[in-house]
């Protein structure tokens, strides 16, 4: 909810257009109401959806836009919801969950030398660890084709901001 409410519009990243996003401060329940992507001709993808090199390049452009727009900006420097870990993301997936993915159709074609769940978790933690340089940007935290939809013009648009953080 915080990304849609506080960051999305300011970055210009192609994502769901939120018409309302807020959190009940007592229950911490979130509500995000967005445009109807399907009605406007959009298509939600999943981890097994075909994805072209051009679509991948455009997705990377969107991540670069996010990083560039937030790079060291004081506006988000003290936002507790961008800390890692925080209450919203402490239970992220572990070795067993990732192993199930690697052993199933999602993992088909993943080279054996990188088909190691613990290695993936270690790399993720290293990327998400606070750096000593004091330079940071807002990161998506869960970049994969299952967190993308194609808008009405078939342009990749980013979804699923539950692992967003400073890094």
Short mmCIF file of C-alpha atoms in Angstrom, two decimals:
data_model
loop_
_atom_site.label_atom_id
_atom_site.label_comp_id
_atom_site.label_asym_id
_atom_site.label_seq_id
_atom_site.Cartn_x
_atom_site.Cartn_y
_atom_site.Cartn_z
CA UNK A 1 0.00 0.00 0.00
CA UNK A 2 2.82 2.42 0.84
CA UNK A 3 4.42 2.14 -2.57
CA UNK A 4 1.18 2.92 -4.40
CA UNK A 5 0.29 5.71 -1.99
CA UNK A 6 3.69 7.33 -1.50
CA UNK A 7 6.11 6.41 -4.30
CA UNK A 8 4.54 5.19 -7.56
CA UNK A 9 3.37 8.48 -9.01
CA UNK A 10 6.53 10.33 -8.01
CA UNK A 11 8.76 7.85 -9.86
CA UNK A 12 6.84 7.51 -13.12
CA UNK A 13 7.33 3.74 -13.01
CA UNK A 14 4.80 1.87 -15.11
CA UNK A 15 2.64 0.03 -12.58
CA UNK A 16 -0.97 -0.25 -11.53
CA UNK A 17 -2.60 3.15 -11.28
CA UNK A 18 -3.99 3.38 -7.78
CA UNK A 19 -7.17 5.33 -7.22
CA UNK A 20 -7.02 4.67 -3.46
CA UNK A 21 -4.37 3.18 -1.19
CA UNK A 22 -4.33 3.32 2.58
CA UNK A 23 -3.80 1.34 5.76
CA UNK A 24 -5.91 1.19 8.90
CA UNK A 25 -3.43 2.30 11.59
CA UNK A 26 -5.03 0.10 14.27
CA UNK A 27 -5.48 -3.18 12.39
CA UNK A 28 -2.73 -2.57 9.79
CA UNK A 29 -5.11 -3.93 7.15
CA UNK A 30 -4.43 -2.50 3.71
CA UNK A 31 -6.71 -1.52 0.88
CA UNK A 32 -5.48 -0.72 -2.62
CA UNK A 33 -8.02 0.03 -5.34
CA UNK A 34 -6.55 0.22 -8.82
CA UNK A 35 -7.59 0.74 -12.39
CA UNK A 36 -9.13 -2.30 -14.10
CA UNK A 37 -6.17 -3.50 -16.16
CA UNK A 38 -8.10 -6.35 -17.81
CA UNK A 39 -10.97 -4.10 -18.93
CA UNK A 40 -8.47 -1.80 -20.63
CA UNK A 41 -6.81 -4.69 -22.50
CA UNK A 42 -4.01 -5.57 -20.10
CA UNK A 43 -2.76 -9.08 -19.39
CA UNK A 44 -1.37 -10.37 -16.10
CA UNK A 45 1.59 -12.73 -16.44
CA UNK A 46 2.81 -15.58 -14.29
CA UNK A 47 6.16 -17.24 -13.76
CA UNK A 48 5.63 -19.49 -16.80
CA UNK A 49 4.50 -16.77 -19.22
CA UNK A 50 6.64 -16.32 -22.32
CA UNK A 51 8.75 -13.18 -22.04
CA UNK A 52 10.86 -11.75 -24.85
CA UNK A 53 14.28 -10.10 -24.63
CA UNK A 54 12.64 -6.79 -25.62
CA UNK A 55 10.10 -7.12 -22.80
CA UNK A 56 12.94 -7.92 -20.41
CA UNK A 57 14.83 -4.82 -21.55
CA UNK A 58 11.74 -2.66 -21.02
CA UNK A 59 11.24 -4.13 -17.53
CA UNK A 60 14.84 -3.26 -16.70
CA UNK A 61 14.14 0.27 -17.93
CA UNK A 62 11.27 0.49 -15.44
CA UNK A 63 13.50 -0.70 -12.58
CA UNK A 64 16.15 1.85 -13.62
CA UNK A 65 13.47 4.56 -13.58
CA UNK A 66 12.53 3.52 -10.02
CA UNK A 67 16.15 3.57 -8.88
CA UNK A 68 16.98 6.85 -10.59
CA UNK A 69 13.90 8.64 -9.26
CA UNK A 70 14.56 7.56 -5.67
CA UNK A 71 18.38 7.56 -5.57
CA UNK A 72 19.34 9.02 -2.18
CA UNK A 73 16.17 11.12 -1.98
CA UNK A 74 15.54 12.40 1.54
CA UNK A 75 11.79 12.01 0.97
CA UNK A 76 12.10 8.24 1.61
CA UNK A 77 15.25 8.14 3.77
CA UNK A 78 13.43 7.66 7.08
CA UNK A 79 10.32 5.76 5.91
CA UNK A 80 10.20 2.77 8.28
CA UNK A 81 8.24 0.71 5.77
CA UNK A 82 11.34 0.73 3.51
CA UNK A 83 13.53 -0.85 6.20
CA UNK A 84 14.54 -4.49 5.71
CA UNK A 85 13.35 -6.62 7.28
CA UNK A 86 10.16 -5.01 8.48
CA UNK A 87 6.93 -6.44 9.87
CA UNK A 88 5.42 -6.84 6.41
CA UNK A 89 8.21 -8.94 4.93
CA UNK A 90 9.76 -10.94 7.77
CA UNK A 91 8.20 -14.19 6.58
CA UNK A 92 9.60 -14.17 3.06
CA UNK A 93 10.09 -17.48 1.38
CA UNK A 94 12.80 -19.85 2.50
CA UNK A 95 14.96 -22.61 1.08
CA UNK A 96 12.15 -25.20 1.00
CA UNK A 97 9.79 -22.92 -0.94
CA UNK A 98 12.48 -21.99 -3.45
CA UNK A 99 13.50 -25.64 -3.87
CA UNK A 100 9.89 -26.51 -4.81
CA UNK A 101 10.03 -23.83 -7.50
CA UNK A 102 13.41 -24.99 -8.82
CA UNK A 103 12.22 -28.61 -8.93
CA UNK A 104 8.99 -27.77 -10.77
CA UNK A 105 8.15 -26.21 -14.13
CA UNK A 106 9.23 -22.74 -12.97
CA UNK A 107 12.77 -24.04 -12.52
CA UNK A 108 12.97 -25.77 -15.90
CA UNK A 109 16.02 -24.48 -17.71
CA UNK A 110 17.69 -23.00 -14.64
CA UNK A 111 21.35 -24.04 -14.96
CA UNK A 112 22.51 -26.50 -12.29
CA UNK A 113 25.31 -24.17 -11.16
CA UNK A 114 22.77 -21.56 -10.01
CA UNK A 115 19.97 -23.93 -9.01
CA UNK A 116 20.79 -23.54 -5.32
CA UNK A 117 18.12 -22.00 -3.06
CA UNK A 118 20.54 -20.98 -0.30
CA UNK A 119 22.77 -19.24 -2.83
CA UNK A 120 19.74 -17.28 -4.06
CA UNK A 121 18.77 -16.29 -0.51
CA UNK A 122 22.36 -15.25 0.30
CA UNK A 123 22.54 -13.12 -2.84
CA UNK A 124 19.18 -11.52 -2.05
CA UNK A 125 20.28 -10.69 1.49
CA UNK A 126 23.54 -9.20 0.19
CA UNK A 127 21.70 -6.96 -2.27
CA UNK A 128 19.17 -5.90 0.36
CA UNK A 129 21.74 -5.26 3.11
CA UNK A 130 22.29 -1.62 4.03
CA UNK A 131 25.47 -0.34 2.44
CA UNK A 132 28.22 1.66 4.07
CA UNK A 133 28.28 4.32 1.35
CA UNK A 134 25.10 6.02 2.50
CA UNK A 135 23.86 5.91 -1.10
CA UNK A 136 20.66 4.00 -1.66
CA UNK A 137 17.58 3.76 -3.85
CA UNK A 138 14.13 2.23 -3.48
CA UNK A 139 14.27 -1.39 -4.73
CA UNK A 140 11.39 -3.59 -5.88
CA UNK A 141 12.82 -6.64 -4.09
CA UNK A 142 11.01 -9.38 -6.05
CA UNK A 143 11.71 -8.92 -9.75
CA UNK A 144 10.41 -11.75 -11.94
CA UNK A 145 7.95 -12.17 -14.80
CA UNK A 146 5.17 -13.23 -12.41
CA UNK A 147 5.27 -9.70 -10.99
CA UNK A 148 4.63 -8.06 -14.34
CA UNK A 149 1.54 -7.28 -16.37
CA UNK A 150 1.39 -6.10 -19.95
CA UNK A 151 -0.63 -2.91 -20.29
CA UNK A 152 -3.07 -2.24 -23.14
CA UNK A 153 -0.10 -1.41 -25.39
CA UNK A 154 1.70 -4.67 -24.38
CA UNK A 155 4.27 -2.71 -22.36
CA UNK A 156 5.67 -4.41 -19.24
CA UNK A 157 4.38 -2.88 -16.01
CA UNK A 158 5.58 -3.78 -12.52
CA UNK A 159 3.46 -5.39 -9.78
CA UNK A 160 3.73 -6.79 -6.28
CA UNK A 161 5.49 -4.24 -4.12
CA UNK A 162 5.41 -6.20 -0.83
CA UNK A 163 9.22 -6.60 -0.74
CA UNK A 164 9.97 -3.00 -1.67
CA UNK A 165 12.74 -1.44 0.41
CA UNK A 166 15.73 0.85 0.50
CA UNK A 167 18.94 -0.74 -0.65
#
